Amino acid sequence: MDLHILDHRLRVTSISKTGLEQYTHPLIKLIFLRNRTRCKFFSLTETPENYTVVLDEEGFKELQPSEHLQVEGSTWLPLNVVSNGNASSSSQAVGVTKIAKSVIAPLAEQHVSVFMLSTYQTDFILVREKDLSVVVETLVEEFNIFREEGGESVPVHSQDACNGLQRNGREVPHATVHPVLIPENQFCVMSLDPDTLPAIATTLIDVLFYSNSPKEGANVDQDMECIKFFSFSLIDGYVSLVMDTEAQRQFPADLLFTSSSGELWRMVRIGGQPLGFDECGIVAQISQPLADSDISAYYISTFSFDHALVPEEDIVSVTEMLQAQRKDITS
């Protein structure tokens, strides 16, 4: 398999709900006015707490500093696994599951923190730029590694990235087993032709910026039946949308497309308190048991919490699996 280090340098940011109106104009520009910006990697995810915005340096220039904008201090690089020349998956388990053992687990063992962004088309594994040498040395035996530069794929060898650096070497502490929340919403993972974005502009703006959110101060952790979650990505010309079925009903059915099975997904939200960016092994903790059971999963990290989407028919077994995992760790 091939691992590509994509030609994007990314920032991970958070916009508060109360400060959203200050950023509505630049966000609308980044979503709809592709000819007015040089941004090639943009992702916006709404959760009950905030809006997580992941974007490249060109897009980041559009966001003015303010008290409502939090910026994680690192520059992140997106990795993408390509098998048989295609980033898309086969008929086997899709999403983060297929890279759990080959990428996620080895990086966790080397104490490399990852930020995941699954889309309709593929899965992006974001790593800090400063960790790239460790990433390459950890994965070079498993993958042919290439770095995208100016539209060309340049082979990367361990010594090229490492410059004599040794592996991380830090002892990895046992990962905290974080509590999970499983809301009742059913979710869809969808796409559309970017040229049809203007046709859904009013609906998308309404869903993103004006739809009803949980009341201020609502406690997400106390058996919330449904959760506000909507993710829009526009990356290298490809659009991906993750929304619940209630939001989906607001869009014209003939413009959105999903997989032929039209599968519905349920969410596992990871974290009781905001997770932060330095803890390693959070994605592995969820993806590893799913991979062992060959259960597909999309995985979307946000500024505060992580979110896995699993097929609706598997939610009971996934719930039991995670409960058993928690008992094993705490007993």
mmCIF file of C-alpha atoms in Angstrom:
data_model
loop_
_atom_site.group_PDB
_atom_site.id
_atom_site.type_symbol
_atom_site.label_atom_id
_atom_site.label_comp_id
_atom_site.label_asym_id
_atom_site.label_seq_id
_atom_site.Cartn_x
_atom_site.Cartn_y
_atom_site.Cartn_z
ATOM 1 C CA MET A 1 0.000 0.000 0.000
ATOM 2 C CA ASP A 2 0.996 3.600 -0.539
ATOM 3 C CA LEU A 3 0.909 6.404 2.026
ATOM 4 C CA HIS A 4 0.754 9.932 0.651
ATOM 5 C CA ILE A 5 1.779 13.044 2.596
ATOM 6 C CA LEU A 6 -0.503 15.559 0.921
ATOM 7 C CA ASP A 7 0.586 19.011 -0.189
ATOM 8 C CA HIS A 8 -1.350 20.927 2.487
ATOM 9 C CA ARG A 9 -0.211 22.596 5.715
ATOM 10 C CA LEU A 10 -3.239 22.754 7.977
ATOM 11 C CA ARG A 11 -4.439 24.601 11.059
ATOM 12 C CA VAL A 12 -7.063 23.292 13.474
ATOM 13 C CA THR A 13 -9.306 26.005 14.893
ATOM 14 C CA SER A 14 -12.499 26.442 16.882
ATOM 15 C CA ILE A 15 -15.125 29.171 16.581
ATOM 16 C CA SER A 16 -17.428 29.694 19.565
ATOM 17 C CA LYS A 17 -21.181 29.563 19.036
ATOM 18 C CA THR A 18 -21.533 33.097 20.389
ATOM 19 C CA GLY A 19 -18.889 34.422 17.990
ATOM 20 C CA LEU A 20 -20.165 32.740 14.853
ATOM 21 C CA GLU A 21 -21.700 35.882 13.329
ATOM 22 C CA GLN A 22 -18.234 37.449 13.272
ATOM 23 C CA TYR A 23 -17.051 34.638 10.944
ATOM 24 C CA THR A 24 -20.147 34.041 8.797
ATOM 25 C CA HIS A 25 -18.797 36.042 5.843
ATOM 26 C CA PRO A 26 -15.366 34.334 5.586
ATOM 27 C CA LEU A 27 -16.964 30.889 6.081
ATOM 28 C CA ILE A 28 -19.508 31.505 3.321
ATOM 29 C CA LYS A 29 -16.643 32.669 1.071
ATOM 30 C CA LEU A 30 -14.652 29.487 1.792
ATOM 31 C CA ILE A 31 -17.680 27.229 1.140
ATOM 32 C CA PHE A 32 -19.281 28.842 -1.907
ATOM 33 C CA LEU A 33 -16.810 31.225 -3.572
ATOM 34 C CA ARG A 34 -14.053 28.860 -4.620
ATOM 35 C CA ASN A 35 -12.847 31.283 -7.289
ATOM 36 C CA ARG A 36 -12.333 34.011 -4.663
ATOM 37 C CA THR A 37 -10.005 32.045 -2.419
ATOM 38 C CA ARG A 38 -6.915 29.876 -2.885
ATOM 39 C CA CYS A 39 -7.987 27.543 -0.075
ATOM 40 C CA LYS A 40 -7.889 23.889 -1.193
ATOM 41 C CA PHE A 41 -8.565 22.119 2.111
ATOM 42 C CA PHE A 42 -11.553 23.232 4.198
ATOM 43 C CA SER A 43 -13.645 21.369 6.747
ATOM 44 C CA LEU A 44 -16.310 22.779 9.087
ATOM 45 C CA THR A 45 -17.964 20.640 11.779
ATOM 46 C CA GLU A 46 -20.668 21.855 14.135
ATOM 47 C CA THR A 47 -21.039 20.159 17.509
ATOM 48 C CA PRO A 48 -23.078 21.299 20.540
ATOM 49 C CA GLU A 49 -20.006 23.095 21.917
ATOM 50 C CA ASN A 50 -18.524 24.961 18.956
ATOM 51 C CA TYR A 51 -17.549 24.914 15.273
ATOM 52 C CA THR A 52 -14.307 23.110 14.416
ATOM 53 C CA VAL A 53 -12.666 24.523 11.285
ATOM 54 C CA VAL A 54 -9.719 22.702 9.697
ATOM 55 C CA LEU A 55 -8.176 24.561 6.791
ATOM 56 C CA ASP A 56 -4.959 25.222 4.925
ATOM 57 C CA GLU A 57 -2.791 28.303 5.314
ATOM 58 C CA GLU A 58 -4.588 30.188 2.528
ATOM 59 C CA GLY A 59 -7.942 29.573 4.191
ATOM 60 C CA PHE A 60 -6.567 30.417 7.625
ATOM 61 C CA LYS A 61 -5.738 33.918 6.383
ATOM 62 C CA GLU A 62 -9.492 34.527 6.039
ATOM 63 C CA LEU A 63 -10.102 34.076 9.798
ATOM 64 C CA GLN A 64 -9.345 37.206 11.758
ATOM 65 C CA PRO A 65 -8.032 36.740 15.315
ATOM 66 C CA SER A 66 -10.591 37.364 18.045
ATOM 67 C CA GLU A 67 -11.626 36.136 21.464
ATOM 68 C CA HIS A 68 -14.072 33.780 19.721
ATOM 69 C CA LEU A 69 -11.374 31.969 17.682
ATOM 70 C CA GLN A 70 -9.189 29.301 19.292
ATOM 71 C CA VAL A 71 -6.224 28.034 17.286
ATOM 72 C CA GLU A 72 -4.304 24.852 18.095
ATOM 73 C CA GLY A 73 -0.656 25.888 17.974
ATOM 74 C CA SER A 74 0.700 23.256 15.575
ATOM 75 C CA THR A 75 0.833 22.941 11.814
ATOM 76 C CA TRP A 76 -0.726 19.617 10.753
ATOM 77 C CA LEU A 77 -0.029 17.510 7.660
ATOM 78 C CA PRO A 78 -2.718 15.252 6.152
ATOM 79 C CA LEU A 79 -1.808 11.652 5.307
ATOM 80 C CA ASN A 80 -3.855 9.455 2.999
ATOM 81 C CA VAL A 81 -3.599 5.687 2.459
ATOM 82 C CA VAL A 82 -3.968 4.566 -1.146
ATOM 83 C CA SER A 83 -4.413 0.896 -2.019
ATOM 84 C CA ASN A 84 -4.219 -0.334 -5.614
ATOM 85 C CA GLY A 85 -4.044 3.221 -6.851
ATOM 86 C CA ASN A 86 -7.383 4.216 -5.330
ATOM 87 C CA ALA A 87 -8.101 6.087 -2.123
ATOM 88 C CA SER A 88 -11.619 4.684 -2.162
ATOM 89 C CA SER A 89 -12.235 1.445 -0.334
ATOM 90 C CA SER A 90 -13.260 -1.971 -1.579
ATOM 91 C CA SER A 91 -16.312 -3.937 -0.503
ATOM 92 C CA GLN A 92 -14.657 -4.713 2.820
ATOM 93 C CA ALA A 93 -14.944 -2.589 5.939
ATOM 94 C CA VAL A 94 -14.562 1.087 5.112
ATOM 95 C CA GLY A 95 -13.295 4.154 6.891
ATOM 96 C CA VAL A 96 -10.826 4.222 9.760
ATOM 97 C CA THR A 97 -11.260 0.481 10.335
ATOM 98 C CA LYS A 98 -9.141 -0.474 7.341
ATOM 99 C CA ILE A 99 -6.166 1.598 8.538
ATOM 100 C CA ALA A 100 -6.502 0.880 12.278
ATOM 101 C CA LYS A 101 -3.823 -1.806 12.446
ATOM 102 C CA SER A 102 -1.458 -0.469 9.778
ATOM 103 C CA VAL A 103 -1.434 3.251 10.670
ATOM 104 C CA ILE A 104 -3.399 4.235 13.783
ATOM 105 C CA ALA A 105 -2.065 1.620 16.227
ATOM 106 C CA PRO A 106 1.646 1.948 15.251
ATOM 107 C CA LEU A 107 1.507 5.741 15.587
ATOM 108 C CA ALA A 108 -0.174 5.457 18.995
ATOM 109 C CA GLU A 109 2.613 3.113 20.096
ATOM 110 C CA GLN A 110 5.134 5.767 19.078
ATOM 111 C CA HIS A 111 3.255 8.424 21.040
ATOM 112 C CA VAL A 112 2.182 10.330 17.926
ATOM 113 C CA SER A 113 -1.078 12.217 18.358
ATOM 114 C CA VAL A 114 -3.416 12.055 15.353
ATOM 115 C CA PHE A 115 -6.457 14.103 14.329
ATOM 116 C CA MET A 116 -8.842 12.143 12.101
ATOM 117 C CA LEU A 117 -11.104 13.446 9.353
ATOM 118 C CA SER A 118 -13.143 10.851 7.489
ATOM 119 C CA THR A 119 -15.046 12.042 4.414
ATOM 120 C CA TYR A 120 -17.359 10.435 1.877
ATOM 121 C CA GLN A 121 -14.353 9.910 -0.402
ATOM 122 C CA THR A 122 -11.511 8.904 1.931
ATOM 123 C CA ASP A 123 -9.879 9.205 5.362
ATOM 124 C CA PHE A 124 -7.347 11.872 6.262
ATOM 125 C CA ILE A 125 -4.940 11.203 9.131
ATOM 126 C CA LEU A 126 -3.578 14.539 10.360
ATOM 127 C CA VAL A 127 -0.217 14.521 12.171
ATOM 128 C CA ARG A 128 1.815 17.392 13.514
ATOM 129 C CA GLU A 129 4.520 18.570 11.120
ATOM 130 C CA LYS A 130 7.108 18.231 13.902
ATOM 131 C CA ASP A 131 6.209 14.524 14.245
ATOM 132 C CA LEU A 132 6.692 13.726 10.548
ATOM 133 C CA SER A 133 10.114 12.110 10.980
ATOM 134 C CA VAL A 134 8.735 9.704 13.593
ATOM 135 C CA VAL A 135 5.684 9.001 11.396
ATOM 136 C CA VAL A 136 7.847 8.129 8.389
ATOM 137 C CA GLU A 137 10.214 5.914 10.340
ATOM 138 C CA THR A 138 7.295 4.143 12.025
ATOM 139 C CA LEU A 139 5.388 3.413 8.805
ATOM 140 C CA VAL A 140 8.115 3.050 6.182
ATOM 141 C CA GLU A 141 8.292 -0.745 6.495
ATOM 142 C CA GLU A 142 4.544 -1.101 5.924
ATOM 143 C CA PHE A 143 4.056 1.488 3.163
ATOM 144 C CA ASN A 144 5.585 3.045 0.115
ATOM 145 C CA ILE A 145 5.597 6.672 1.279
ATOM 146 C CA PHE A 146 5.256 9.602 -1.102
ATOM 147 C CA ARG A 147 5.175 13.345 -0.523
ATOM 148 C CA GLU A 148 2.974 15.387 -2.844
ATOM 149 C CA GLU A 149 4.894 18.387 -4.138
ATOM 150 C CA GLY A 150 3.502 20.641 -6.863
ATOM 151 C CA GLY A 151 1.221 17.908 -8.196
ATOM 152 C CA GLU A 152 3.954 15.241 -8.261
ATOM 153 C CA SER A 153 4.436 12.276 -5.924
ATOM 154 C CA VAL A 154 8.018 12.199 -4.659
ATOM 155 C CA PRO A 155 9.184 9.002 -2.883
ATOM 156 C CA VAL A 156 10.167 9.528 0.763
ATOM 157 C CA HIS A 157 12.735 7.314 2.446
ATOM 158 C CA SER A 158 13.228 7.065 6.180
ATOM 159 C CA GLN A 159 16.536 8.886 6.190
ATOM 160 C CA ASP A 160 15.105 11.729 4.050
ATOM 161 C CA ALA A 161 12.649 12.772 6.732
ATOM 162 C CA CYS A 162 14.548 11.703 9.812
ATOM 163 C CA ASN A 163 17.961 13.273 9.325
ATOM 164 C CA GLY A 164 19.338 10.792 11.812
ATOM 165 C CA LEU A 165 16.550 11.277 14.370
ATOM 166 C CA GLN A 166 15.703 8.227 16.397
ATOM 167 C CA ARG A 167 12.215 7.018 17.132
ATOM 168 C CA ASN A 168 10.171 8.928 19.648
ATOM 169 C CA GLY A 169 11.510 6.797 22.471
ATOM 170 C CA ARG A 170 9.063 8.038 25.083
ATOM 171 C CA GLU A 171 7.271 5.424 27.082
ATOM 172 C CA VAL A 172 3.612 5.490 26.161
ATOM 173 C CA PRO A 173 1.353 5.701 29.202
ATOM 174 C CA HIS A 174 -1.739 3.539 29.268
ATOM 175 C CA ALA A 175 -4.471 5.377 27.383
ATOM 176 C CA THR A 176 -7.318 6.740 29.419
ATOM 177 C CA VAL A 177 -10.556 4.933 28.624
ATOM 178 C CA HIS A 178 -12.863 7.839 27.917
ATOM 179 C CA PRO A 179 -16.613 7.665 28.471
ATOM 180 C CA VAL A 180 -18.750 7.477 25.356
ATOM 181 C CA LEU A 181 -22.159 8.882 24.483
ATOM 182 C CA ILE A 182 -24.398 7.214 21.902
ATOM 183 C CA PRO A 183 -27.115 9.628 20.765
ATOM 184 C CA GLU A 184 -30.268 8.465 19.011
ATOM 185 C CA ASN A 185 -29.757 10.353 15.721
ATOM 186 C CA GLN A 186 -29.330 8.406 12.507
ATOM 187 C CA PHE A 187 -26.636 9.893 10.289
ATOM 188 C CA CYS A 188 -25.919 9.928 6.540
ATOM 189 C CA VAL A 189 -22.526 10.288 4.872
ATOM 190 C CA MET A 190 -23.088 11.992 1.541
ATOM 191 C CA SER A 191 -21.549 13.956 -1.299
ATOM 192 C CA LEU A 192 -22.586 16.236 -4.141
ATOM 193 C CA ASP A 193 -21.188 17.792 -7.282
ATOM 194 C CA PRO A 194 -19.432 21.020 -6.179
ATOM 195 C CA ASP A 195 -20.995 22.803 -9.145
ATOM 196 C CA THR A 196 -24.411 22.282 -7.526
ATOM 197 C CA LEU A 197 -23.406 24.036 -4.285
ATOM 198 C CA PRO A 198 -25.208 27.265 -5.332
ATOM 199 C CA ALA A 199 -28.445 25.278 -5.670
ATOM 200 C CA ILE A 200 -28.335 24.280 -1.995
ATOM 201 C CA ALA A 201 -26.760 27.494 -0.696
ATOM 202 C CA THR A 202 -29.779 28.791 1.236
ATOM 203 C CA THR A 203 -30.441 25.379 2.821
ATOM 204 C CA LEU A 204 -26.788 24.841 3.746
ATOM 205 C CA ILE A 205 -26.473 28.320 5.247
ATOM 206 C CA ASP A 206 -29.675 27.775 7.228
ATOM 207 C CA VAL A 207 -28.535 24.392 8.578
ATOM 208 C CA LEU A 208 -25.034 25.598 9.447
ATOM 209 C CA PHE A 209 -25.722 29.038 10.828
ATOM 210 C CA TYR A 210 -29.373 29.400 11.775
ATOM 211 C CA SER A 211 -30.730 26.007 12.795
ATOM 212 C CA ASN A 212 -31.832 25.438 16.366
ATOM 213 C CA SER A 213 -29.053 24.202 18.643
ATOM 214 C CA PRO A 214 -29.393 22.737 22.133
ATOM 215 C CA LYS A 215 -30.120 25.418 24.703
ATOM 216 C CA GLU A 216 -27.152 27.278 26.119
ATOM 217 C CA GLY A 217 -25.783 25.404 29.090
ATOM 218 C CA ALA A 218 -27.415 22.098 28.171
ATOM 219 C CA ASN A 219 -25.401 19.216 29.555
ATOM 220 C CA VAL A 220 -24.444 16.992 26.635
ATOM 221 C CA ASP A 221 -23.340 14.163 28.901
ATOM 222 C CA GLN A 222 -26.682 13.517 30.560
ATOM 223 C CA ASP A 223 -28.434 11.065 28.261
ATOM 224 C CA MET A 224 -28.918 13.511 25.404
ATOM 225 C CA GLU A 225 -31.281 11.734 23.018
ATOM 226 C CA CYS A 226 -30.078 13.586 19.932
ATOM 227 C CA ILE A 227 -26.967 15.610 19.309
ATOM 228 C CA LYS A 228 -26.276 18.540 17.009
ATOM 229 C CA PHE A 229 -23.653 17.397 14.523
ATOM 230 C CA PHE A 230 -23.103 18.551 10.950
ATOM 231 C CA SER A 231 -19.880 18.306 8.982
ATOM 232 C CA PHE A 232 -19.064 19.905 5.623
ATOM 233 C CA SER A 233 -15.747 19.361 3.823
ATOM 234 C CA LEU A 234 -14.494 20.801 0.542
ATOM 235 C CA ILE A 235 -11.092 19.252 -0.112
ATOM 236 C CA ASP A 236 -9.288 19.400 -3.450
ATOM 237 C CA GLY A 237 -12.622 19.917 -5.220
ATOM 238 C CA TYR A 238 -14.523 17.089 -3.504
ATOM 239 C CA VAL A 239 -17.492 17.753 -1.226
ATOM 240 C CA SER A 240 -18.401 15.567 1.754
ATOM 241 C CA LEU A 241 -21.387 16.020 4.065
ATOM 242 C CA VAL A 242 -22.204 14.249 7.322
ATOM 243 C CA MET A 243 -25.639 15.066 8.745
ATOM 244 C CA ASP A 244 -28.490 13.431 10.578
ATOM 245 C CA THR A 245 -31.649 12.355 8.776
ATOM 246 C CA GLU A 246 -33.560 15.371 10.092
ATOM 247 C CA ALA A 247 -31.113 17.759 8.420
ATOM 248 C CA GLN A 248 -31.013 15.596 5.296
ATOM 249 C CA ARG A 249 -34.758 16.073 4.760
ATOM 250 C CA GLN A 250 -34.171 19.800 4.260
ATOM 251 C CA PHE A 251 -31.993 19.211 1.173
ATOM 252 C CA PRO A 252 -33.177 18.389 -2.377
ATOM 253 C CA ALA A 253 -32.946 14.603 -2.618
ATOM 254 C CA ASP A 254 -31.832 14.667 -6.263
ATOM 255 C CA LEU A 255 -28.614 16.607 -5.551
ATOM 256 C CA LEU A 256 -27.124 14.611 -2.669
ATOM 257 C CA PHE A 257 -25.767 11.149 -3.284
ATOM 258 C CA THR A 258 -24.645 8.404 -0.978
ATOM 259 C CA SER A 259 -23.358 4.854 -1.364
ATOM 260 C CA SER A 260 -25.568 2.442 -3.280
ATOM 261 C CA SER A 261 -26.655 0.802 -0.025
ATOM 262 C CA GLY A 262 -27.911 4.128 1.338
ATOM 263 C CA GLU A 263 -26.569 3.062 4.705
ATOM 264 C CA LEU A 264 -27.530 4.850 7.916
ATOM 265 C CA TRP A 265 -24.955 5.378 10.651
ATOM 266 C CA ARG A 266 -25.021 5.826 14.419
ATOM 267 C CA MET A 267 -22.596 7.939 16.407
ATOM 268 C CA VAL A 268 -20.241 7.057 19.229
ATOM 269 C CA ARG A 269 -19.065 10.305 20.779
ATOM 270 C CA ILE A 270 -15.820 9.905 22.731
ATOM 271 C CA GLY A 271 -14.976 12.011 25.782
ATOM 272 C CA GLY A 272 -16.650 13.245 28.936
ATOM 273 C CA GLN A 273 -14.431 16.322 29.148
ATOM 274 C CA PRO A 274 -12.667 18.029 26.200
ATOM 275 C CA LEU A 275 -9.950 15.662 25.026
ATOM 276 C CA GLY A 276 -7.201 18.085 24.079
ATOM 277 C CA PHE A 277 -4.613 17.388 21.397
ATOM 278 C CA ASP A 278 -1.698 15.760 23.205
ATOM 279 C CA GLU A 279 -3.140 12.462 24.391
ATOM 280 C CA CYS A 280 -2.263 9.545 22.124
ATOM 281 C CA GLY A 281 -4.223 6.378 21.474
ATOM 282 C CA ILE A 282 -7.773 7.773 21.570
ATOM 283 C CA VAL A 283 -8.498 6.854 17.936
ATOM 284 C CA ALA A 284 -6.771 3.474 18.373
ATOM 285 C CA GLN A 285 -8.884 2.745 21.435
ATOM 286 C CA ILE A 286 -12.033 2.849 19.277
ATOM 287 C CA SER A 287 -10.741 1.747 15.873
ATOM 288 C CA GLN A 288 -8.812 -1.316 17.067
ATOM 289 C CA PRO A 289 -11.808 -3.301 18.420
ATOM 290 C CA LEU A 290 -13.847 -2.254 15.372
ATOM 291 C CA ALA A 291 -11.100 -3.555 13.094
ATOM 292 C CA ASP A 292 -10.967 -6.831 15.051
ATOM 293 C CA SER A 293 -14.688 -7.256 14.352
ATOM 294 C CA ASP A 294 -14.447 -5.943 10.760
ATOM 295 C CA ILE A 295 -16.959 -3.164 11.465
ATOM 296 C CA SER A 296 -16.782 -0.109 9.221
ATOM 297 C CA ALA A 297 -16.386 3.296 10.843
ATOM 298 C CA TYR A 298 -15.999 6.893 9.823
ATOM 299 C CA TYR A 299 -14.093 8.985 12.360
ATOM 300 C CA ILE A 300 -14.203 12.759 12.780
ATOM 301 C CA SER A 301 -12.085 14.501 15.391
ATOM 302 C CA THR A 302 -13.133 17.962 16.543
ATOM 303 C CA PHE A 303 -11.598 20.608 18.772
ATOM 304 C CA SER A 304 -13.236 19.181 21.912
ATOM 305 C CA PHE A 305 -14.370 15.595 21.278
ATOM 306 C CA ASP A 306 -14.020 12.671 18.853
ATOM 307 C CA HIS A 307 -16.857 11.058 16.925
ATOM 308 C CA ALA A 308 -17.040 7.603 15.321
ATOM 309 C CA LEU A 309 -19.874 6.668 12.983
ATOM 310 C CA VAL A 310 -20.701 2.964 12.731
ATOM 311 C CA PRO A 311 -23.404 1.178 10.692
ATOM 312 C CA GLU A 312 -26.759 1.304 12.446
ATOM 313 C CA GLU A 313 -27.081 -2.484 12.419
ATOM 314 C CA ASP A 314 -23.816 -2.744 14.388
ATOM 315 C CA ILE A 315 -24.549 -0.198 17.120
ATOM 316 C CA VAL A 316 -25.679 -2.786 19.701
ATOM 317 C CA SER A 317 -22.577 -4.952 19.289
ATOM 318 C CA VAL A 318 -20.344 -1.851 19.272
ATOM 319 C CA THR A 319 -21.950 -0.620 22.496
ATOM 320 C CA GLU A 320 -21.408 -3.999 24.161
ATOM 321 C CA MET A 321 -17.833 -4.120 22.880
ATOM 322 C CA LEU A 322 -16.979 -0.689 24.325
ATOM 323 C CA GLN A 323 -18.661 -1.518 27.649
ATOM 324 C CA ALA A 324 -16.628 -4.719 27.887
ATOM 325 C CA GLN A 325 -13.452 -2.819 27.038
ATOM 326 C CA ARG A 326 -14.181 -0.341 29.833
ATOM 327 C CA LYS A 327 -14.758 -3.156 32.352
ATOM 328 C CA ASP A 328 -11.504 -4.852 31.335
ATOM 329 C CA ILE A 329 -9.508 -1.685 31.907
ATOM 330 C CA THR A 330 -11.131 -0.703 35.198
ATOM 331 C CA SER A 331 -11.260 -4.201 36.738
#
